[in-house]
PDB file of C-alpha atoms and ligand atoms in Angstrom:
ATOM      1  CA  MET R   1       0.000   0.000   0.000  1.00 90.00           C
ATOM      2  CA  LYS R   2       1.172   3.529  -0.745  1.00 94.00           C
ATOM      3  CA  VAL R   3       1.385   5.952   2.148  1.00 96.00           C
ATOM      4  CA  LYS R   4       1.837   9.483   0.857  1.00 95.00           C
ATOM      5  CA  VAL R   5       3.347  11.808   3.447  1.00 96.00           C
ATOM      6  CA  PHE R   6       3.661  15.604   3.586  1.00 95.00           C
ATOM      7  CA  ARG R   7       7.295  16.704   3.916  1.00 96.00           C
ATOM      8  CA  PHE R   8       8.572  20.111   4.932  1.00 95.00           C
ATOM      9  CA  HIS R   9      11.426  21.639   6.875  1.00 94.00           C
ATOM     10  CA  PRO R  10      12.221  25.342   7.310  1.00 89.00           C
ATOM     11  CA  GLY R  11      15.036  25.299   4.744  1.00 90.00           C
ATOM     12  CA  MET R  12      12.732  24.147   1.938  1.00 92.00           C
ATOM     13  CA  GLU R  13      11.271  26.515  -0.610  1.00 90.00           C
ATOM     14  CA  LYS R  14       7.955  24.655  -0.636  1.00 89.00           C
ATOM     15  CA  PRO R  15       6.613  21.421   0.821  1.00 91.00           C
ATOM     16  CA  ARG R  16       6.630  18.135  -1.097  1.00 93.00           C
ATOM     17  CA  TYR R  17       5.034  14.701  -0.717  1.00 94.00           C
ATOM     18  CA  ASP R  18       6.950  11.411  -0.387  1.00 96.00           C
ATOM     19  CA  THR R  19       5.330   8.059  -1.043  1.00 96.00           C
ATOM     20  CA  PHE R  20       6.341   4.973   0.973  1.00 97.00           C
ATOM     21  CA  MET R  21       5.299   1.370   0.262  1.00 97.00           C
ATOM     22  CA  ILE R  22       3.952  -0.162   3.467  1.00 96.00           C
ATOM     23  CA  GLU R  23       2.492  -3.638   3.990  1.00 94.00           C
ATOM     24  CA  PRO R  24      -1.018  -3.156   5.478  1.00 91.00           C
ATOM     25  CA  THR R  25      -0.935  -6.116   7.859  1.00 93.00           C
ATOM     26  CA  GLN R  26      -3.896  -6.636  10.139  1.00 93.00           C
ATOM     27  CA  GLY R  27      -4.095  -4.096  12.961  1.00 94.00           C
ATOM     28  CA  LYS R  28      -1.229  -1.946  11.679  1.00 96.00           C
ATOM     29  CA  THR R  29      -1.809   1.710  12.539  1.00 97.00           C
ATOM     30  CA  VAL R  30      -0.782   4.828  10.656  1.00 97.00           C
ATOM     31  CA  LEU R  31       1.697   5.539  13.458  1.00 98.00           C
ATOM     32  CA  THR R  32       3.309   2.121  12.980  1.00 98.00           C
ATOM     33  CA  ALA R  33       3.417   2.761   9.226  1.00 98.00           C
ATOM     34  CA  LEU R  34       5.272   6.023   9.890  1.00 98.00           C
ATOM     35  CA  PHE R  35       7.804   4.220  12.097  1.00 98.00           C
ATOM     36  CA  GLU R  36       8.289   1.712   9.302  1.00 98.00           C
ATOM     37  CA  ALA R  37       8.769   4.482   6.713  1.00 98.00           C
ATOM     38  CA  GLN R  38      11.269   6.128   9.058  1.00 98.00           C
ATOM     39  CA  SER R  39      13.326   2.999   9.678  1.00 97.00           C
ATOM     40  CA  ARG R  40      13.171   1.519   6.153  1.00 97.00           C
ATOM     41  CA  TYR R  41      13.188   4.560   3.865  1.00 97.00           C
ATOM     42  CA  ASP R  42      14.000   7.887   5.490  1.00 97.00           C
ATOM     43  CA  ASP R  43      15.131   8.398   9.068  1.00 97.00           C
ATOM     44  CA  SER R  44      14.616  12.162   8.777  1.00 97.00           C
ATOM     45  CA  LEU R  45      10.823  11.761   8.698  1.00 98.00           C
ATOM     46  CA  ALA R  46       9.475  13.706  11.704  1.00 98.00           C
ATOM     47  CA  PHE R  47       6.264  13.082  13.635  1.00 98.00           C
ATOM     48  CA  ARG R  48       5.120  13.381  17.217  1.00 98.00           C
ATOM     49  CA  TYR R  49       3.874  10.619  19.511  1.00 98.00           C
ATOM     50  CA  SER R  50       4.146   9.516  23.120  1.00 98.00           C
ATOM     51  CA  CYS R  51       1.694   7.010  24.584  1.00 98.00           C
ATOM     52  CA  ARG R  52       0.765   5.011  21.448  1.00 97.00           C
ATOM     53  CA  GLY R  53      -2.519   4.286  23.199  1.00 97.00           C
ATOM     54  CA  ALA R  54      -4.875   7.198  22.325  1.00 97.00           C
ATOM     55  CA  VAL R  55      -4.229   8.873  25.670  1.00 97.00           C
ATOM     56  CA  CYS R  56      -1.648  11.650  25.271  1.00 98.00           C
ATOM     57  CA  GLY R  57      -3.124  13.361  22.179  1.00 97.00           C
ATOM     58  CA  THR R  58       0.253  14.128  20.598  1.00 98.00           C
ATOM     59  CA  CYS R  59      -0.069  12.027  17.418  1.00 98.00           C
ATOM     60  CA  ALA R  60      -3.057  13.877  15.926  1.00 98.00           C
ATOM     61  CA  MET R  61      -2.541  14.494  12.213  1.00 96.00           C
ATOM     62  CA  LEU R  62      -4.533  14.787   9.024  1.00 93.00           C
ATOM     63  CA  ILE R  63      -5.155  11.294   7.679  1.00 93.00           C
ATOM     64  CA  ASN R  64      -7.083  11.091   4.421  1.00 89.00           C
ATOM     65  CA  ARG R  65      -7.946  14.753   4.967  1.00 87.00           C
ATOM     66  CA  VAL R  66      -9.549  14.169   8.381  1.00 89.00           C
ATOM     67  CA  PRO R  67      -7.844  14.982  11.724  1.00 93.00           C
ATOM     68  CA  ARG R  68      -7.340  11.672  13.588  1.00 95.00           C
ATOM     69  CA  LEU R  69      -4.984  10.028  16.059  1.00 97.00           C
ATOM     70  CA  ALA R  70      -2.316   8.131  14.097  1.00 98.00           C
ATOM     71  CA  CYS R  71      -1.901   5.589  16.903  1.00 98.00           C
ATOM     72  CA  ARG R  72      -5.581   4.670  16.775  1.00 96.00           C
ATOM     73  CA  THR R  73      -6.214   4.707  13.035  1.00 95.00           C
ATOM     74  CA  GLN R  74      -5.636   1.366  11.356  1.00 94.00           C
ATOM     75  CA  LEU R  75      -4.546   1.194   7.730  1.00 92.00           C
ATOM     76  CA  GLY R  76      -7.145  -1.504   7.075  1.00 87.00           C
ATOM     77  CA  SER R  77     -10.027   0.711   8.152  1.00 85.00           C
ATOM     78  CA  LEU R  78      -8.880   3.450   5.784  1.00 84.00           C
ATOM     79  CA  VAL R  79      -8.632   1.040   2.872  1.00 68.00           C
ATOM     80  CA  ALA R  80     -12.143  -0.153   3.515  1.00 54.00           C
ATOM     81  CA  GLY R  81     -13.224   3.487   3.435  1.00 54.00           C
ATOM     82  CA  ASN R  82     -15.316   3.046   6.556  1.00 49.00           C
ATOM     83  CA  LEU R  83     -13.715   6.023   8.273  1.00 52.00           C
ATOM     84  CA  ASP R  84     -14.721   8.540   5.644  1.00 59.00           C
ATOM     85  CA  LEU R  85     -15.892  11.635   7.436  1.00 64.00           C
ATOM     86  CA  PRO R  86     -16.933  14.526   5.225  1.00 61.00           C
ATOM     87  CA  LEU R  87     -16.311  17.804   7.009  1.00 68.00           C
ATOM     88  CA  SER R  88     -18.250  20.930   6.192  1.00 61.00           C
ATOM     89  CA  HIS R  89     -16.412  24.071   5.033  1.00 60.00           C
ATOM     90  CA  TYR R  90     -13.195  22.322   5.772  1.00 61.00           C
ATOM     91  CA  VAL R  91      -9.948  24.281   5.550  1.00 58.00           C
ATOM     92  CA  LEU R  92      -7.500  22.242   3.472  1.00 56.00           C
ATOM     93  CA  PRO R  93      -3.783  22.290   4.223  1.00 52.00           C
ATOM     94  CA  LEU R  94      -1.065  24.082   2.323  1.00 52.00           C
ATOM     95  CA  LEU R  95      -1.093  22.038  -0.867  1.00 56.00           C
ATOM     96  CA  SER R  96      -3.974  20.730  -2.895  1.00 67.00           C
ATOM     97  CA  GLU R  97      -1.999  17.592  -3.713  1.00 73.00           C
ATOM     98  CA  PRO R  98      -3.655  15.100  -6.090  1.00 79.00           C
ATOM     99  CA  TRP R  99      -4.530  12.005  -4.114  1.00 81.00           C
ATOM    100  CA  ASP R 100      -5.813   8.673  -5.383  1.00 84.00           C
ATOM    101  CA  LYS R 101      -8.167   7.540  -2.613  1.00 81.00           C
ATOM    102  CA  ARG R 102      -8.308   3.961  -3.924  1.00 81.00           C
ATOM    103  CA  GLU R 103      -4.542   3.469  -3.865  1.00 86.00           C
ATOM    104  CA  GLU R 104      -3.046   5.839  -1.341  1.00 91.00           C
ATOM    105  CA  ILE R 105      -3.295   6.890   2.259  1.00 93.00           C
ATOM    106  CA  LEU R 106      -2.590  10.571   2.622  1.00 92.00           C
ATOM    107  CA  VAL R 107      -0.877  11.791   5.791  1.00 95.00           C
ATOM    108  CA  GLU R 108      -0.459  15.530   6.440  1.00 93.00           C
ATOM    109  CA  PRO R 109       0.029  17.859   9.420  1.00 95.00           C
ATOM    110  CA  LEU R 110      -2.959  19.309  11.276  1.00 95.00           C
ATOM    111  CA  PRO R 111      -4.378  22.394   9.520  1.00 92.00           C
ATOM    112  CA  ASN R 112      -4.893  25.757  11.293  1.00 92.00           C
ATOM    113  CA  LEU R 113      -1.495  25.461  13.001  1.00 94.00           C
ATOM    114  CA  PRO R 114       1.950  26.324  11.553  1.00 93.00           C
ATOM    115  CA  VAL R 115       4.120  23.411  10.420  1.00 94.00           C
ATOM    116  CA  ILE R 116       7.488  23.041  12.153  1.00 97.00           C
ATOM    117  CA  LYS R 117       8.697  19.944  10.295  1.00 97.00           C
ATOM    118  CA  ASP R 118       6.903  17.255   8.267  1.00 97.00           C
ATOM    119  CA  LEU R 119       3.943  16.173  10.432  1.00 98.00           C
ATOM    120  CA  ILE R 120       4.861  18.238  13.483  1.00 98.00           C
ATOM    121  CA  VAL R 121       2.906  21.439  14.029  1.00 97.00           C
ATOM    122  CA  ASP R 122       3.458  24.294  16.461  1.00 97.00           C
ATOM    123  CA  MET R 123       0.712  23.876  19.097  1.00 97.00           C
ATOM    124  CA  GLU R 124       1.314  27.249  20.763  1.00 97.00           C
ATOM    125  CA  THR R 125      -1.841  28.942  19.385  1.00 96.00           C
ATOM    126  CA  PHE R 126      -3.953  26.034  20.600  1.00 97.00           C
ATOM    127  CA  PHE R 127      -2.425  26.017  24.085  1.00 98.00           C
ATOM    128  CA  THR R 128      -2.545  29.808  24.362  1.00 97.00           C
ATOM    129  CA  CYS R 129      -6.328  29.572  23.878  1.00 97.00           C
ATOM    130  CA  TYR R 130      -6.474  26.762  26.424  1.00 97.00           C
ATOM    131  CA  ARG R 131      -4.372  28.541  29.046  1.00 97.00           C
ATOM    132  CA  ALA R 132      -6.446  31.723  28.583  1.00 96.00           C
ATOM    133  CA  ILE R 133      -9.507  30.083  30.126  1.00 97.00           C
ATOM    134  CA  GLU R 134      -7.469  29.300  33.290  1.00 95.00           C
ATOM    135  CA  PRO R 135      -8.324  25.593  33.306  1.00 95.00           C
ATOM    136  CA  VAL R 136      -7.890  25.208  37.044  1.00 93.00           C
ATOM    137  CA  PHE R 137     -10.604  24.126  39.422  1.00 89.00           C
ATOM    138  CA  ARG R 138     -11.490  26.860  41.953  1.00 90.00           C
ATOM    139  CA  PRO R 139     -13.550  25.230  44.683  1.00 87.00           C
ATOM    140  CA  GLY R 140     -13.404  28.189  47.096  1.00 81.00           C
ATOM    141  CA  ASP R 141     -12.372  28.314  50.745  1.00 77.00           C
ATOM    142  CA  PRO R 142     -12.483  26.776  53.208  1.00 83.00           C
ATOM    143  CA  ASP R 143     -12.385  23.103  52.260  1.00 83.00           C
ATOM    144  CA  PRO R 144     -15.533  21.288  53.405  1.00 85.00           C
ATOM    145  CA  GLU R 145     -15.267  18.783  56.238  1.00 88.00           C
ATOM    146  CA  LYS R 146     -16.833  16.072  54.079  1.00 89.00           C
ATOM    147  CA  GLU R 147     -16.409  15.225  50.419  1.00 87.00           C
ATOM    148  CA  ARG R 148     -18.446  17.222  47.904  1.00 87.00           C
ATOM    149  CA  LEU R 149     -21.166  14.911  46.660  1.00 89.00           C
ATOM    150  CA  MET R 150     -22.623  15.141  43.149  1.00 91.00           C
ATOM    151  CA  THR R 151     -25.582  13.428  41.577  1.00 94.00           C
ATOM    152  CA  PRO R 152     -24.904  10.738  38.938  1.00 96.00           C
ATOM    153  CA  GLU R 153     -26.607  13.012  36.368  1.00 96.00           C
ATOM    154  CA  THR R 154     -24.169  15.835  37.127  1.00 95.00           C
ATOM    155  CA  VAL R 155     -21.212  13.460  36.917  1.00 95.00           C
ATOM    156  CA  ARG R 156     -22.454  12.161  33.563  1.00 95.00           C
ATOM    157  CA  GLU R 157     -22.830  15.703  32.221  1.00 95.00           C
ATOM    158  CA  LEU R 158     -19.334  16.672  33.414  1.00 96.00           C
ATOM    159  CA  GLU R 159     -17.793  13.540  31.944  1.00 96.00           C
ATOM    160  CA  ARG R 160     -18.869  14.579  28.455  1.00 96.00           C
ATOM    161  CA  TYR R 161     -16.155  17.232  28.647  1.00 97.00           C
ATOM    162  CA  THR R 162     -13.494  15.887  31.016  1.00 95.00           C
ATOM    163  CA  THR R 163     -12.246  13.207  28.635  1.00 96.00           C
ATOM    164  CA  CYS R 164     -10.518  15.727  26.337  1.00 98.00           C
ATOM    165  CA  ILE R 165      -6.872  14.781  25.674  1.00 98.00           C
ATOM    166  CA  LEU R 166      -5.904  18.147  24.099  1.00 98.00           C
ATOM    167  CA  CYS R 167      -5.027  16.627  20.744  1.00 98.00           C
ATOM    168  CA  ALA R 168      -6.239  19.725  18.792  1.00 98.00           C
ATOM    169  CA  ALA R 169      -8.089  17.641  16.206  1.00 97.00           C
ATOM    170  CA  CYS R 170     -11.170  19.823  16.777  1.00 96.00           C
ATOM    171  CA  PHE R 171      -9.125  23.017  16.454  1.00 96.00           C
ATOM    172  CA  ALA R 172      -7.716  21.736  13.139  1.00 94.00           C
ATOM    173  CA  ALA R 173     -11.153  20.784  11.800  1.00 93.00           C
ATOM    174  CA  CYS R 174     -12.843  24.030  12.782  1.00 94.00           C
ATOM    175  CA  PRO R 175     -13.549  26.404   9.869  1.00 91.00           C
ATOM    176  CA  VAL R 176     -13.834  29.339  12.286  1.00 94.00           C
ATOM    177  CA  ASN R 177     -10.342  28.705  13.662  1.00 94.00           C
ATOM    178  CA  GLY R 178      -9.206  28.595  10.037  1.00 90.00           C
ATOM    179  CA  LYS R 179     -10.323  32.145   9.368  1.00 89.00           C
ATOM    180  CA  ASN R 180     -10.239  33.832  12.782  1.00 93.00           C
ATOM    181  CA  PRO R 181      -6.978  33.430  14.726  1.00 90.00           C
ATOM    182  CA  ARG R 182      -8.582  35.087  17.772  1.00 94.00           C
ATOM    183  CA  TYR R 183     -11.341  32.492  18.139  1.00 97.00           C
ATOM    184  CA  MET R 184     -10.882  30.529  21.371  1.00 97.00           C
ATOM    185  CA  GLY R 185     -11.667  27.259  19.622  1.00 98.00           C
ATOM    186  CA  PRO R 186     -13.780  24.210  20.478  1.00 98.00           C
ATOM    187  CA  ALA R 187     -11.543  22.502  23.059  1.00 98.00           C
ATOM    188  CA  ALA R 188     -11.006  25.613  25.201  1.00 98.00           C
ATOM    189  CA  LEU R 189     -14.724  26.443  25.148  1.00 98.00           C
ATOM    190  CA  ALA R 190     -15.699  22.875  26.030  1.00 98.00           C
ATOM    191  CA  LYS R 191     -13.309  22.984  28.981  1.00 98.00           C
ATOM    192  CA  LEU R 192     -14.638  26.388  30.057  1.00 98.00           C
ATOM    193  CA  TYR R 193     -18.180  25.025  30.023  1.00 98.00           C
ATOM    194  CA  ARG R 194     -17.035  22.038  32.068  1.00 97.00           C
ATOM    195  CA  PHE R 195     -16.021  24.488  34.836  1.00 96.00           C
ATOM    196  CA  ARG R 196     -19.242  26.453  34.350  1.00 96.00           C
ATOM    197  CA  ILE R 197     -21.428  23.450  35.170  1.00 96.00           C
ATOM    198  CA  ASP R 198     -19.310  21.924  37.928  1.00 94.00           C
ATOM    199  CA  PRO R 199     -21.279  22.529  41.157  1.00 92.00           C
ATOM    200  CA  ARG R 200     -18.024  22.551  43.160  1.00 91.00           C
ATOM    201  CA  GLU R 201     -16.608  25.460  41.167  1.00 92.00           C
ATOM    202  CA  GLN R 202     -17.106  28.841  42.852  1.00 91.00           C
ATOM    203  CA  GLN R 203     -16.555  30.968  39.732  1.00 92.00           C
ATOM    204  CA  GLY R 204     -19.182  29.367  37.482  1.00 92.00           C
ATOM    205  CA  ALA R 205     -20.965  32.602  36.528  1.00 94.00           C
ATOM    206  CA  ALA R 206     -17.664  34.350  35.801  1.00 95.00           C
ATOM    207  CA  ARG R 207     -16.635  31.382  33.647  1.00 97.00           C
ATOM    208  CA  LEU R 208     -19.752  31.801  31.539  1.00 97.00           C
ATOM    209  CA  SER R 209     -19.379  35.551  31.081  1.00 97.00           C
ATOM    210  CA  SER R 210     -15.622  35.341  30.384  1.00 97.00           C
ATOM    211  CA  ALA R 211     -16.327  34.037  26.853  1.00 98.00           C
ATOM    212  CA  ASP R 212     -19.407  36.209  26.243  1.00 98.00           C
ATOM    213  CA  ARG R 213     -17.777  38.003  23.317  1.00 97.00           C
ATOM    214  CA  PRO R 214     -17.477  37.740  19.537  1.00 97.00           C
ATOM    215  CA  ASP R 215     -14.347  35.516  19.690  1.00 97.00           C
ATOM    216  CA  GLY R 216     -15.828  33.294  22.399  1.00 98.00           C
ATOM    217  CA  TRP R 217     -19.204  31.516  22.561  1.00 98.00           C
ATOM    218  CA  TRP R 218     -20.607  33.662  19.752  1.00 98.00           C
ATOM    219  CA  ALA R 219     -18.036  32.872  17.026  1.00 98.00           C
ATOM    220  CA  CYS R 220     -19.070  29.246  16.514  1.00 97.00           C
ATOM    221  CA  GLU R 221     -20.968  28.509  13.282  1.00 95.00           C
ATOM    222  CA  PHE R 222     -22.174  25.082  14.423  1.00 95.00           C
ATOM    223  CA  GLN R 223     -20.576  23.201  11.532  1.00 90.00           C
ATOM    224  CA  THR R 224     -20.061  20.408  14.141  1.00 92.00           C
ATOM    225  CA  ASN R 225     -16.737  19.246  12.666  1.00 92.00           C
ATOM    226  CA  CYS R 226     -15.324  19.372  16.212  1.00 95.00           C
ATOM    227  CA  ARG R 227     -17.705  16.747  17.513  1.00 94.00           C
ATOM    228  CA  ARG R 228     -17.264  14.524  14.436  1.00 92.00           C
ATOM    229  CA  VAL R 229     -13.475  14.376  14.617  1.00 94.00           C
ATOM    230  CA  CYS R 230     -13.024  14.209  18.397  1.00 96.00           C
ATOM    231  CA  PRO R 231     -11.378  10.846  19.209  1.00 96.00           C
ATOM    232  CA  LYS R 232     -12.841  10.964  22.714  1.00 97.00           C
ATOM    233  CA  GLY R 233     -16.422  11.846  21.846  1.00 96.00           C
ATOM    234  CA  VAL R 234     -16.322  15.316  23.418  1.00 98.00           C
ATOM    235  CA  PRO R 235     -19.125  17.531  21.995  1.00 98.00           C
ATOM    236  CA  PRO R 236     -17.768  21.127  22.096  1.00 98.00           C
ATOM    237  CA  ASP R 237     -20.684  22.309  19.935  1.00 97.00           C
ATOM    238  CA  MET R 238     -23.106  21.128  22.612  1.00 98.00           C
ATOM    239  CA  ALA R 239     -21.228  23.053  25.321  1.00 98.00           C
ATOM    240  CA  ILE R 240     -21.257  26.185  23.167  1.00 98.00           C
ATOM    241  CA  GLY R 241     -24.979  25.803  22.431  1.00 98.00           C
ATOM    242  CA  HIS R 242     -25.849  25.406  26.132  1.00 98.00           C
ATOM    243  CA  ALA R 243     -23.702  28.407  27.065  1.00 98.00           C
ATOM    244  CA  ARG R 244     -25.396  30.573  24.454  1.00 98.00           C
ATOM    245  CA  GLN R 245     -28.861  29.518  25.618  1.00 98.00           C
ATOM    246  CA  GLU R 246     -27.950  30.390  29.167  1.00 97.00           C
ATOM    247  CA  LEU R 247     -26.579  33.797  28.196  1.00 97.00           C
ATOM    248  CA  LYS R 248     -29.669  34.553  26.118  1.00 97.00           C
ATOM    249  CA  LYS R 249     -31.896  33.668  29.064  1.00 96.00           C
ATOM    250  CA  ILE R 250     -29.880  35.861  31.429  1.00 94.00           C
ATOM    251  CA  LYS R 251     -30.208  38.766  28.998  1.00 93.00           C
ATOM    252  CA  LYS R 252     -33.930  38.165  28.501  1.00 92.00           C
ATOM    253  CA  ASP R 253     -34.558  38.036  32.256  1.00 90.00           C
ATOM    254  CA  ARG R 254     -32.532  41.190  32.725  1.00 89.00           C
ATOM    255  CA  ASP R 255     -34.437  43.023  29.964  1.00 88.00           C
ATOM    256  CA  SER R 256     -37.856  41.941  31.256  1.00 87.00           C
ATOM    257  CA  GLY R 257     -36.825  42.967  34.803  1.00 80.00           C
ATOM    258  CA  ARG R 258     -35.968  46.427  33.515  1.00 72.00           C
ATOM    259  CA  LYS R 259     -39.383  46.827  31.918  1.00 65.00           C
ATOM    260  CA  GLU R 260     -41.256  46.162  35.164  1.00 56.00           C
ATOM    261  CA  PRO R 261     -42.607  49.306  36.852  1.00 53.00           C
TER     262      PRO R 261
HETATM  263  S1  LIG B   1     -12.236  18.145  22.395  1.00 85.55           S
HETATM  264 FE1  LIG B   1     -11.666  16.177  21.394  1.00 85.55          FE
HETATM  265  S2  LIG B   1     -10.719  16.785  19.461  1.00 85.55           S
HETATM  266 FE2  LIG B   1     -10.738  18.604  20.763  1.00 85.55          FE
HETATM  267  S3  LIG B   1      -8.730  18.617  21.794  1.00 85.55           S
HETATM  268 FE3  LIG B   1     -10.170  17.532  23.160  1.00 85.55          FE
HETATM  269  S4  LIG B   1      -9.966  15.369  22.624  1.00 85.55           S
HETATM  270 FE4  LIG B   1      -9.021  16.519  20.942  1.00 85.55          FE
HETATM  271  S1  LIG B   2       0.587   8.579  20.701  1.00 85.55           S
HETATM  272 FE1  LIG B   2      -0.602   9.309  22.376  1.00 85.55          FE
HETATM  273  S2  LIG B   2      -2.569   9.634  21.500  1.00 85.55           S
HETATM  274 FE2  LIG B   2      -1.420   8.737  19.874  1.00 85.55          FE
END
């Protein structure tokens, strides 16, 4: 099988694609194929990984034009075409390289982030957005004498958002991030909403209002690419929708309160 890989390093005038022949044995992942290409054909091929178990989020890349984890994506599933995932208004990467879907697997760096080398992107913009929401639990003082109990429903709602592994697949698939570098992005907003709804958090209202601006909750166009590509099933679009509903209600209540004599 042909695996066609995006190649770039800062000294190059423009990127190119290299094609490696890889045996698609059962269970072989794209990450394993990249290791094979590196050891058999070109040891300068650069990519990022750590856990190899879909936990650390570092191996996210564009595989067949969809952001996915390389360590979790098997070559066989791509050949069968059962992972096709059309994304709306999708921002394509630097080159519009011809690609034969029947014969080749295309591997490129995540869009919406600058390429450092080959498949490695600079994640700074993504983590700047993430750090800006101050993703630290603020339970208030003093600590209670007993544990803080939550209902199973609340735990279930929180768990929708706590499984994020910060892979940036959603950020790369988001058409708004592609055109507005100031947009906070799906992962940061999902995490912000997670703190908004946590009953132990003392700054919930401030969390909600902190993104009540054009580059926050209100920038999303609900293309839902974020939810479709997330390897952990996090639904950032749902968090954004709930936050907007809540803000609209607060505004409506405030306006109707003003009208009362
Ligand atoms: S929300 Fe999903 S796609 Fe986005 S960074 Fe977290 S795990 Fe990755
Ligand atoms: S190597 Fe950690 S998620 Fe793929």
